[in-house]
PDB file of C-alpha atoms in Angstrom:
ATOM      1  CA  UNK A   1      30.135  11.175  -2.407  1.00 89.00           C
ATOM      2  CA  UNK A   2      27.161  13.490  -2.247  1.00 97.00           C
ATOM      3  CA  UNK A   3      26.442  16.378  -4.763  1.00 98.00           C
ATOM      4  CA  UNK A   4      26.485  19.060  -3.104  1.00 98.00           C
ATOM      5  CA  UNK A   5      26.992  22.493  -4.315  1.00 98.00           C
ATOM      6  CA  UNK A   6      29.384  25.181  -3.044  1.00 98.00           C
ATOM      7  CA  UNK A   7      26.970  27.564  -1.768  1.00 98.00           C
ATOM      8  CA  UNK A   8      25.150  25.397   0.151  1.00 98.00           C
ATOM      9  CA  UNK A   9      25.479  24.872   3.445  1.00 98.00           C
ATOM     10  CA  UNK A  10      25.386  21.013   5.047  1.00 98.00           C
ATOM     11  CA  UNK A  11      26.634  20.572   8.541  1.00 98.00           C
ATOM     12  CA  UNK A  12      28.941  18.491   9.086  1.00 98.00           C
ATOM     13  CA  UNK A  13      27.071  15.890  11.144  1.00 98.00           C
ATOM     14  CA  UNK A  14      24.003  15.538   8.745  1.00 98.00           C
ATOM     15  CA  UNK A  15      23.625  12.001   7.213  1.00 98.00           C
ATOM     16  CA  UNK A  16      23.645  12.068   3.637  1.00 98.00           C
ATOM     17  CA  UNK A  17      23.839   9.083   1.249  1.00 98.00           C
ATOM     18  CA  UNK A  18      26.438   8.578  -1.395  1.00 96.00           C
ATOM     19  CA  UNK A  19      23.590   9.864  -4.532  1.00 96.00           C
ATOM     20  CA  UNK A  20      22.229  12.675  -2.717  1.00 98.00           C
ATOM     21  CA  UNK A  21      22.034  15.857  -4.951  1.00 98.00           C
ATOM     22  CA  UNK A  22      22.137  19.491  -2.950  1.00 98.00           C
ATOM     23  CA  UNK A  23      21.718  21.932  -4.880  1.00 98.00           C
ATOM     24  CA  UNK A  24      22.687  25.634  -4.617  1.00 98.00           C
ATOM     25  CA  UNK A  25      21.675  27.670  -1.395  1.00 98.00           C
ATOM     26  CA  UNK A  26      20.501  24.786   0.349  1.00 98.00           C
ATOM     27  CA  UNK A  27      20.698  24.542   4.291  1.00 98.00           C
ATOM     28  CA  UNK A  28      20.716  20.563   5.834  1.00 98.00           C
ATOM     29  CA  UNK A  29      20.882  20.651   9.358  1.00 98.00           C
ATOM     30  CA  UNK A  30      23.299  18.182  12.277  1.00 98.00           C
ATOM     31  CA  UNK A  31      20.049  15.927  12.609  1.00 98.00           C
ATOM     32  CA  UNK A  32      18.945  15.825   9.080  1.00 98.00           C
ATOM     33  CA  UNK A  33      19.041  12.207   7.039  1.00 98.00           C
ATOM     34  CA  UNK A  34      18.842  12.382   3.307  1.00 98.00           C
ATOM     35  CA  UNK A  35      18.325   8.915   1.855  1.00 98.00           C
ATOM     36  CA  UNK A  36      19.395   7.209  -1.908  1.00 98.00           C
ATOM     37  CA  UNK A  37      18.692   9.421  -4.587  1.00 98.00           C
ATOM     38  CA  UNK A  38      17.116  12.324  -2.727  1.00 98.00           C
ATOM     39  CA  UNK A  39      17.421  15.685  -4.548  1.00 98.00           C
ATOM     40  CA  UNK A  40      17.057  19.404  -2.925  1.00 98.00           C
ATOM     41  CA  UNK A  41      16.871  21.722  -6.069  1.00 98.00           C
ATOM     42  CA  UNK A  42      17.908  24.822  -4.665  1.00 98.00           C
ATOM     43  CA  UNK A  43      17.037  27.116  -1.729  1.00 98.00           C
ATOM     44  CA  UNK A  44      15.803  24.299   0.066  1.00 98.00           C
ATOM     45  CA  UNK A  45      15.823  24.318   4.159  1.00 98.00           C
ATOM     46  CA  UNK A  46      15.825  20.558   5.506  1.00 98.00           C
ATOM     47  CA  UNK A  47      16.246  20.969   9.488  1.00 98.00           C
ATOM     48  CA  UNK A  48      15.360  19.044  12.737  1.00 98.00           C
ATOM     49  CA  UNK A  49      15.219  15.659  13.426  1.00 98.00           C
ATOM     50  CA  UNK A  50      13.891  14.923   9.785  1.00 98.00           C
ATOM     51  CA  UNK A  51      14.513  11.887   7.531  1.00 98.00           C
ATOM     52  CA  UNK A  52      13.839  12.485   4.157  1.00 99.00           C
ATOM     53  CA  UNK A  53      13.445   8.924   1.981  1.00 98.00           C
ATOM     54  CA  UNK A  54      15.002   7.561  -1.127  1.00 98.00           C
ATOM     55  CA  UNK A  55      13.905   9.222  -4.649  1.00 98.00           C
ATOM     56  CA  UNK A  56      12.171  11.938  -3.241  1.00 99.00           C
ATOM     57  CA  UNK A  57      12.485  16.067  -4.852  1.00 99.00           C
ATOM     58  CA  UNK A  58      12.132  19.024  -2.604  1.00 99.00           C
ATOM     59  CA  UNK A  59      11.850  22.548  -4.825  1.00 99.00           C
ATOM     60  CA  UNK A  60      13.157  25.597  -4.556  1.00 98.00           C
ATOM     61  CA  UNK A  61      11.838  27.339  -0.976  1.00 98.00           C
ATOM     62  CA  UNK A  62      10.518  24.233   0.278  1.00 98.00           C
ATOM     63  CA  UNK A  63      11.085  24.132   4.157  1.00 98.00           C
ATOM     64  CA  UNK A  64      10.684  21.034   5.890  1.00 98.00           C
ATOM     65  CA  UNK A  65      11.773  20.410   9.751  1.00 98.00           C
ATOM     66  CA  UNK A  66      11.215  23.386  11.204  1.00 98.00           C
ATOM     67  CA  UNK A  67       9.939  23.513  14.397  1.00 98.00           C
ATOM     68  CA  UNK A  68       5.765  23.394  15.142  1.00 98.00           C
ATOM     69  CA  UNK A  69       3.507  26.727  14.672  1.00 97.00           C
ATOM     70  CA  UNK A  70       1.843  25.309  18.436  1.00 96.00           C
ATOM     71  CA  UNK A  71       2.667  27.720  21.450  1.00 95.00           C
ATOM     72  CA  UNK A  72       2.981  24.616  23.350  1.00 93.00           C
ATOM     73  CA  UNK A  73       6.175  23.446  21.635  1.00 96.00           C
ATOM     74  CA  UNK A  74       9.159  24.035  24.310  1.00 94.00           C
ATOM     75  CA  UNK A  75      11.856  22.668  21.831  1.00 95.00           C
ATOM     76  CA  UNK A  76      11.483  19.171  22.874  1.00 96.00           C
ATOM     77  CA  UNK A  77      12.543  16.617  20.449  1.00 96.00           C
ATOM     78  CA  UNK A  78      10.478  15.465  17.805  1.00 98.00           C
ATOM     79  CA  UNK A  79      10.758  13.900  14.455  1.00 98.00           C
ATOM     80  CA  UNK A  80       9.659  14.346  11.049  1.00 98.00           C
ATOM     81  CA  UNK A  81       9.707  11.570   8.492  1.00 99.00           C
ATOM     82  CA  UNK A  82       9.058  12.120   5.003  1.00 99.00           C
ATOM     83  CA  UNK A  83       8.673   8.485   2.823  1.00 98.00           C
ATOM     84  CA  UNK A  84      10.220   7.617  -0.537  1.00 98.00           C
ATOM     85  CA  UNK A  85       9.599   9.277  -4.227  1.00 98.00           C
ATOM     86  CA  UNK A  86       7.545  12.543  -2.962  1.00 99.00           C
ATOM     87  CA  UNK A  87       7.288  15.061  -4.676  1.00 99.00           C
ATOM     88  CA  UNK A  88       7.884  18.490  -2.508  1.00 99.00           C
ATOM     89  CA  UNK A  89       6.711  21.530  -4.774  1.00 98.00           C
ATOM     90  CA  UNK A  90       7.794  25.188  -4.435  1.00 98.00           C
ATOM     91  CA  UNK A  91       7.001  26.776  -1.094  1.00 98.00           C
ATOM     92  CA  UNK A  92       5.927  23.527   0.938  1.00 99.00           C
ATOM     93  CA  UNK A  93       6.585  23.487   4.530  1.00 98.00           C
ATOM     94  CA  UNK A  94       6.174  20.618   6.808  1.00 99.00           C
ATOM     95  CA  UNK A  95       6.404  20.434  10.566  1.00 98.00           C
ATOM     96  CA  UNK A  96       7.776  18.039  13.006  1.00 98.00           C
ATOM     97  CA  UNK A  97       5.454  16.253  15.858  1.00 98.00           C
ATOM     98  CA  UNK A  98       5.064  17.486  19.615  1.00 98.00           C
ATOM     99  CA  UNK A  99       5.425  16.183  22.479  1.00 96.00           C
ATOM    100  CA  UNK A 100       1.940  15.827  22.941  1.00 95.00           C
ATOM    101  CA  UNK A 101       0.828  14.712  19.899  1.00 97.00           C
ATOM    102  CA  UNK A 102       2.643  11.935  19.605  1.00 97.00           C
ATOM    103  CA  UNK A 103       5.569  13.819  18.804  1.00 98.00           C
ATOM    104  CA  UNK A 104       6.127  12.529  15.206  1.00 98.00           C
ATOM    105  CA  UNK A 105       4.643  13.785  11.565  1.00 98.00           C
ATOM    106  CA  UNK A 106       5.007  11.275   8.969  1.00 98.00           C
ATOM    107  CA  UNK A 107       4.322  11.526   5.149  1.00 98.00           C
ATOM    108  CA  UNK A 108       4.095   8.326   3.102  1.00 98.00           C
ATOM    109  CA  UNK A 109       5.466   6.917  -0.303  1.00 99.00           C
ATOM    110  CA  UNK A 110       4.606   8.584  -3.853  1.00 98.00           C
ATOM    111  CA  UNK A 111       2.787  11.807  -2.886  1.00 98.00           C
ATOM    112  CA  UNK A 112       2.653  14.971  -4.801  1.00 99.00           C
ATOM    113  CA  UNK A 113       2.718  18.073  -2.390  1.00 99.00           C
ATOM    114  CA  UNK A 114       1.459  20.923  -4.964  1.00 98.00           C
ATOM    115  CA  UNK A 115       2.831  24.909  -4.168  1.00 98.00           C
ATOM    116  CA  UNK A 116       2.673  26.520  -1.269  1.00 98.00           C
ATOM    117  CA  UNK A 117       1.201  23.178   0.678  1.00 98.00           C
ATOM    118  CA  UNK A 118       1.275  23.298   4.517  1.00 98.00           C
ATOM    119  CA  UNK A 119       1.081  19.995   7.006  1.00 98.00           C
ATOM    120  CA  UNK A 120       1.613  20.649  10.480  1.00 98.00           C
ATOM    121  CA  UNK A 121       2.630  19.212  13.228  1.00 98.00           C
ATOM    122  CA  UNK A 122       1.573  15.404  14.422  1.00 98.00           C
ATOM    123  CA  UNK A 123       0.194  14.842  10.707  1.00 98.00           C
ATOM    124  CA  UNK A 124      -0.209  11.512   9.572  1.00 98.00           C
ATOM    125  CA  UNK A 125      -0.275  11.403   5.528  1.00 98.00           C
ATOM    126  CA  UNK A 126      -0.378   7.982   3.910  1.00 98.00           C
ATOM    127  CA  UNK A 127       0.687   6.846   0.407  1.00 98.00           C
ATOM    128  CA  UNK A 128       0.055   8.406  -3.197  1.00 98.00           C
ATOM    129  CA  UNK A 129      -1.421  11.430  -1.074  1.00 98.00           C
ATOM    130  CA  UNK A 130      -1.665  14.483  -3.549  1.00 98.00           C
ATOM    131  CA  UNK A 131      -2.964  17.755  -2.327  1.00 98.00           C
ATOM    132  CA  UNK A 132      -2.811  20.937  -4.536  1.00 98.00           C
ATOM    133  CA  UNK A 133      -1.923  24.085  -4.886  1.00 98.00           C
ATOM    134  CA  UNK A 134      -2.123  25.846  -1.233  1.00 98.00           C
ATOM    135  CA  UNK A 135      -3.295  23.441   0.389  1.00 98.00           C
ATOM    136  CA  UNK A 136      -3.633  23.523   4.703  1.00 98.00           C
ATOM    137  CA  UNK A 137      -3.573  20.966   6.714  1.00 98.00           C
ATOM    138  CA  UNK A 138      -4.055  22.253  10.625  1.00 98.00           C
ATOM    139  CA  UNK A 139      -2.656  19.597  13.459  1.00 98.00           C
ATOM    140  CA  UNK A 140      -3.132  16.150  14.132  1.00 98.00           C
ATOM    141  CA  UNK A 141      -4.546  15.015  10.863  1.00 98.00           C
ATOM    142  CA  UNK A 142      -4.537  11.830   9.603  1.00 98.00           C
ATOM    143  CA  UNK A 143      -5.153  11.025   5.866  1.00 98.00           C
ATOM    144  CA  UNK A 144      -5.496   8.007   4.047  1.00 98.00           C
ATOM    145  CA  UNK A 145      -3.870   6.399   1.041  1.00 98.00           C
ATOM    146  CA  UNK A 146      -4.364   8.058  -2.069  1.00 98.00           C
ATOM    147  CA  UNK A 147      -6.322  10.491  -0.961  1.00 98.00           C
ATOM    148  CA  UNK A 148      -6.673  13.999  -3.152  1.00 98.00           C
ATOM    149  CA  UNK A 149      -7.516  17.409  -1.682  1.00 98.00           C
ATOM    150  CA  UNK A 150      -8.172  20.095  -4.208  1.00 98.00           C
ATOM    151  CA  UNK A 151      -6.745  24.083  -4.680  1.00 98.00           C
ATOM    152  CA  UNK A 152      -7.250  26.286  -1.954  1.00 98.00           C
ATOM    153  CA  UNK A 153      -8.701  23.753   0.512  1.00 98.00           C
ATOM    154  CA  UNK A 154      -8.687  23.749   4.544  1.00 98.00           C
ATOM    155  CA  UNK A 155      -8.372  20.938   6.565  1.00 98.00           C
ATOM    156  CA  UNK A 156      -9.363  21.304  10.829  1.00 98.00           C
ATOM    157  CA  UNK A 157      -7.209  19.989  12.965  1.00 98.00           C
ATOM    158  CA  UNK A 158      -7.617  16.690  14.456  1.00 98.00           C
ATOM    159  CA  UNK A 159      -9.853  15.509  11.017  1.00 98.00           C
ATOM    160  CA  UNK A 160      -9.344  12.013   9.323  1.00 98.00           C
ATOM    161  CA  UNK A 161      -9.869  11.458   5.577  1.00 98.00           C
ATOM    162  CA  UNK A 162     -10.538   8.570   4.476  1.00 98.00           C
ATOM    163  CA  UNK A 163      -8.527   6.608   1.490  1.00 98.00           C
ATOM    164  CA  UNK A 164      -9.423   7.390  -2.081  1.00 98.00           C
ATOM    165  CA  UNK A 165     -11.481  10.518  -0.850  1.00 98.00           C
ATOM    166  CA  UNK A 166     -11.968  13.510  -2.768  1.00 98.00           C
ATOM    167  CA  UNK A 167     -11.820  17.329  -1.194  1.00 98.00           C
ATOM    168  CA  UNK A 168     -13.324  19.706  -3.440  1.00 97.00           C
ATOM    169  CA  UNK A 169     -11.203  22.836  -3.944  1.00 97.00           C
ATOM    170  CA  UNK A 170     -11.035  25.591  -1.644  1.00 98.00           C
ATOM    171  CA  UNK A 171     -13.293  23.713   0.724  1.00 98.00           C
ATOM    172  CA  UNK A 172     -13.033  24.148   4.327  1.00 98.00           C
ATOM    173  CA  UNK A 173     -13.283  20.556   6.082  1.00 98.00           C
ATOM    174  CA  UNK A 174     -13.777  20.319   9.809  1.00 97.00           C
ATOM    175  CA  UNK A 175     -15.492  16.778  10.227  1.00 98.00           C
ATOM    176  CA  UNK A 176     -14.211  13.127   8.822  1.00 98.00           C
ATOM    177  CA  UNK A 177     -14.803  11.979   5.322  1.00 98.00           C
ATOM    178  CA  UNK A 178     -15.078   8.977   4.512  1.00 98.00           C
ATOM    179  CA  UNK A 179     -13.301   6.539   2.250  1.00 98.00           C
ATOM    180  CA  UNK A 180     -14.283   6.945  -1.719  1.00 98.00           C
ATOM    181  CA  UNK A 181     -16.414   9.959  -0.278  1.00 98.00           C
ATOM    182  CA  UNK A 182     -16.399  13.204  -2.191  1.00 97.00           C
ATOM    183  CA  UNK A 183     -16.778  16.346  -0.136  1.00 98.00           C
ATOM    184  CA  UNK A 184     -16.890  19.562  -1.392  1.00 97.00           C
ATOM    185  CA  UNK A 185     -18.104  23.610   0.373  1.00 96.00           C
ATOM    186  CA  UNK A 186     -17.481  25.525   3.067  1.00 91.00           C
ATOM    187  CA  UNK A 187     -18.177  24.269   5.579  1.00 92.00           C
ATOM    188  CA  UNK A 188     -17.811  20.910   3.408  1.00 96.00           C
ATOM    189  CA  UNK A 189     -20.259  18.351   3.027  1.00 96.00           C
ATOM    190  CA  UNK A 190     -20.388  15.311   1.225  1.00 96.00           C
ATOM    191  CA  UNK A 191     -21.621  15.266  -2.639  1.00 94.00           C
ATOM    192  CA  UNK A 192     -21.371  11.264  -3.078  1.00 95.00           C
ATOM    193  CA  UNK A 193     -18.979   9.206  -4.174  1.00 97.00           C
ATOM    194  CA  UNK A 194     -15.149   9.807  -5.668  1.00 97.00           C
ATOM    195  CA  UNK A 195     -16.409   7.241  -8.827  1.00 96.00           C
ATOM    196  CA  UNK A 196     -13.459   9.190 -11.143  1.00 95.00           C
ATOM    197  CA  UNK A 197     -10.975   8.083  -8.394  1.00 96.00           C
ATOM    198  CA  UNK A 198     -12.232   4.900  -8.132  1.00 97.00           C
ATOM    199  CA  UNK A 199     -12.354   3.806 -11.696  1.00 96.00           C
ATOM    200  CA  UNK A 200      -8.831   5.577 -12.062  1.00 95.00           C
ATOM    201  CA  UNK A 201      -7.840   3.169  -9.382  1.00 95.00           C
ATOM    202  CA  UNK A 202      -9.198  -0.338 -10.756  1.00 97.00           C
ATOM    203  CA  UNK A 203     -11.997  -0.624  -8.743  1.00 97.00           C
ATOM    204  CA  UNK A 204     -14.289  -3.621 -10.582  1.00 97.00           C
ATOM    205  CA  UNK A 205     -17.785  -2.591 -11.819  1.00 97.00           C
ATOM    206  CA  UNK A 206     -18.826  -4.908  -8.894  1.00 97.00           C
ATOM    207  CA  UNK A 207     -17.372  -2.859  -5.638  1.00 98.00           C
ATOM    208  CA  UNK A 208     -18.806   0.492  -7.168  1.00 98.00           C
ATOM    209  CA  UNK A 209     -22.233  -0.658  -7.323  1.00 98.00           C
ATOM    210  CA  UNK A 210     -22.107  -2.231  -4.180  1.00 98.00           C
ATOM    211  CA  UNK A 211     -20.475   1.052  -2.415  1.00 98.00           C
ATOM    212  CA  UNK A 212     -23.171   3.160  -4.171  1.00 97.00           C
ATOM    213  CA  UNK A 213     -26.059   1.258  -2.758  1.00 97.00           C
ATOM    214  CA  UNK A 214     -24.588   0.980   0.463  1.00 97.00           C
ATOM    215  CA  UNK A 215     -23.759   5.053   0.601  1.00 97.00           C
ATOM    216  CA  UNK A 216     -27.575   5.364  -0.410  1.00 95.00           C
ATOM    217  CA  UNK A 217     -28.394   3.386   2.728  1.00 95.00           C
ATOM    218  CA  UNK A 218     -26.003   5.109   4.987  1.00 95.00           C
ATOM    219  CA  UNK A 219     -27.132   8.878   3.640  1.00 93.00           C
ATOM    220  CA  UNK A 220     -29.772   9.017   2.163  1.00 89.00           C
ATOM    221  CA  UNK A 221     -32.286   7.280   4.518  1.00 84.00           C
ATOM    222  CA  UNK A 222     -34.195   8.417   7.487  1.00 83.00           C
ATOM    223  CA  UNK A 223     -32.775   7.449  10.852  1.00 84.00           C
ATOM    224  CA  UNK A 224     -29.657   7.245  12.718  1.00 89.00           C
ATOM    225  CA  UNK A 225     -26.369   6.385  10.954  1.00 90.00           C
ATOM    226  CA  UNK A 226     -25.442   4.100  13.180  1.00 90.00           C
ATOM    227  CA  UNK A 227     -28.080   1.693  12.867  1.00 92.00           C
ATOM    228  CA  UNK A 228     -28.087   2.185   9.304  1.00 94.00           C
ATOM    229  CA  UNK A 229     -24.128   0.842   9.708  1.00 96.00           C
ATOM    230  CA  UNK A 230     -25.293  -2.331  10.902  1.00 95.00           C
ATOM    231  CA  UNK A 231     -27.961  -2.849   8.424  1.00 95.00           C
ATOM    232  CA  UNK A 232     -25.248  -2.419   5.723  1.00 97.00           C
ATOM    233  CA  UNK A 233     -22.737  -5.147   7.236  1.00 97.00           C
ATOM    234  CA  UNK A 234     -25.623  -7.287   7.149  1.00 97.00           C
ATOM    235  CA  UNK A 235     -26.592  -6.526   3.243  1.00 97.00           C
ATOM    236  CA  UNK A 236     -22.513  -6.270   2.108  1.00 97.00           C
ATOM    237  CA  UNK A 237     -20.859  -8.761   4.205  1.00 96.00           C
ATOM    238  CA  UNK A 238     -17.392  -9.493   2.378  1.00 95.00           C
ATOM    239  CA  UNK A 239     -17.439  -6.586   0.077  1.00 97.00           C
ATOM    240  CA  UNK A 240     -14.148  -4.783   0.905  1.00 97.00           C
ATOM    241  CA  UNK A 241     -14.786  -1.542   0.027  1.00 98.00           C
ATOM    242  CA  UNK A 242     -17.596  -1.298   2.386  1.00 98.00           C
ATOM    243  CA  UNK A 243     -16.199  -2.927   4.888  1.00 98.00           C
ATOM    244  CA  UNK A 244     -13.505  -0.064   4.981  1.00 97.00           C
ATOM    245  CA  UNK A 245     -16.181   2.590   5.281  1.00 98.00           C
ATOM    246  CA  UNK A 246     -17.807   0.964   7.900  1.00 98.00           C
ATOM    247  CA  UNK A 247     -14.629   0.361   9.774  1.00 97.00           C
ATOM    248  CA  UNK A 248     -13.856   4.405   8.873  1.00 98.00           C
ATOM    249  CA  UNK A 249     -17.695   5.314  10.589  1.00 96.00           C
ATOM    250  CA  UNK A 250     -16.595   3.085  13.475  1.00 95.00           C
ATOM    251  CA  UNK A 251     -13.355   4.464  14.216  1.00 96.00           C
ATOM    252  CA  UNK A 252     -12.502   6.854  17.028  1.00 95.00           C
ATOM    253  CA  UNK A 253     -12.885  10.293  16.294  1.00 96.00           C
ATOM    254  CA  UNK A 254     -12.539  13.713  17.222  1.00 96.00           C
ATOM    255  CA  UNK A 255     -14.487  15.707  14.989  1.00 95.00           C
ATOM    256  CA  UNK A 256     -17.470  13.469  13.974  1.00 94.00           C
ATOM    257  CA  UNK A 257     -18.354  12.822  10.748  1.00 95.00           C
ATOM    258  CA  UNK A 258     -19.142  14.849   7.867  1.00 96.00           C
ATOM    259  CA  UNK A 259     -22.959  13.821   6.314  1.00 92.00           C
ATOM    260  CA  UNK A 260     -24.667  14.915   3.183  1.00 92.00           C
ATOM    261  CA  UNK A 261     -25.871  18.899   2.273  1.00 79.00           C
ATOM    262  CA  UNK A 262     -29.587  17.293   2.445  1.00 67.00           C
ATOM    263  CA  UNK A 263     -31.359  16.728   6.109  1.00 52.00           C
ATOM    264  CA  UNK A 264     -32.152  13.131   7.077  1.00 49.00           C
ATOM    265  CA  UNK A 265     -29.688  10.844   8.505  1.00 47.00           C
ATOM    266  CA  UNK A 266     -28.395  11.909  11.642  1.00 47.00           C
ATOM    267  CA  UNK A 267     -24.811  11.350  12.402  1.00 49.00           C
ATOM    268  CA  UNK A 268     -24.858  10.462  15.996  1.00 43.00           C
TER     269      UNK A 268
END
């Protein structure tokens, strides 16, 4: 049977897994799932239509489930789904979808939600995701694996950031970053490359050089970016790496693209 201590307070219909640990002055609400191994410290509020996956901790005043800060929510049903081995600090909250966004939020495998973290509703966070202290994520964001977003930082709704990318801290982002792009101000622009990330992350001696010559073509020549795209599929044809930035600069978006501190390349 589940762990669950005396003063907390699990309804009856919530679906909890034989390891589960609860601990004291929790609340798990009727549509709640806790999978294998899942621990709530203590004064932990899990509500809605939220799945929470195997392995992962939730800390003391962490509330997850809760319905949207979006006037537009009506109390429609919507889901929140929260992957395996997170790590949910003190004072996290997380918010289910809405109708019209999709009407899901989902948070990958392995992540690291630092204090007093917010991700709203419709937010799509993929795997190994760590963002620090305080971090906010607005609606409708969509972030990449192993992305990192520093102290203090700001995220506009409707923003994607790219995998391996690095947010400076208590930097206020309201256009895309790229993948293995480092962005750092307010309003943020990008400073190069994440190279500490990438090296922490295996990335050959080969796929570095060949991402830093093709960022130097795609910011820091004259002309239009995306003509400067196709010259780089031309030059890096087969080079992974690349080819996922280019896809990224491709990609639909809603809040164009954020470019270097320096004039020169337009992003249109």
């Amino acid at each position: 049977m589940p762990s669950v201590h005396p003063s907390a307070i699990v309804d009856p219909a919530a679906n909890l897994a034989d390891d589960v640990t609860v601990g004291p002055f929790c609340t798990v609400g009727a549509e709640v799932t806790l999978e294998a191994g899942v621990t709530l410290l203590s004064h932990v509020v899990v509500d809605g239509r939220t799945r929470v996956g195997s392995g992962t901790r939730i800390y003391p005043f962490a509330t997850v489930g809760l319905p949207p800060q979006d006037l537009k929510f009506k109390g429609e049903k919507t889901d929140l789904v929260i992957g395996a081995n997170n790590v949910v600090r003190e004072h996290v909250t997380m918010n289910p979808g809405t109708e019209g966004g999709g009407g899901l939020t989902r948070i990958g495998d392995g992540g690291l939600f630092m204090v007093g973290c917010h991700v709203a509703h419709d937010c799509h966070i993929g795997d190994g995701v760590i963002l620090a202290n305080n971090v906010l994520l607005a609606g409708h964001i969509h972030i990449d694996d192993h992305a990192i977003l520093g102290g203090g930082s700001a995220v506009h709704q409707f923003v994607r950031i790219g995998k391996h990318a690095m947010v400076g801290g208590v930097s206020g982002v309201e256009t895309d970053v790229i993948p293995f792009g480092s962005v750092m101000g307010n309003r943020a622009r990008l400073h190069g490359l994440n190279l500490i990330g990438l090296k922490r992350r295996g990335f050959s001696r080969e796929e570095i050089q060949a991402l830093r010559s093709a960022y130097r073509m795609l910011f820091e020549e004259d002309g239009v970016i995306a003509d400067r795209a196709e010259e780089v599929a031309a030059s890096f044809d087969g080079v992974a790496p690349v080819m996922e930035v280019l896809a990224f600069i491709r990609g639909k978006s809603d809040r164009g693209l954020c470019g270097p501190a320096h004039p020169g390349t337009e992003l249109a």
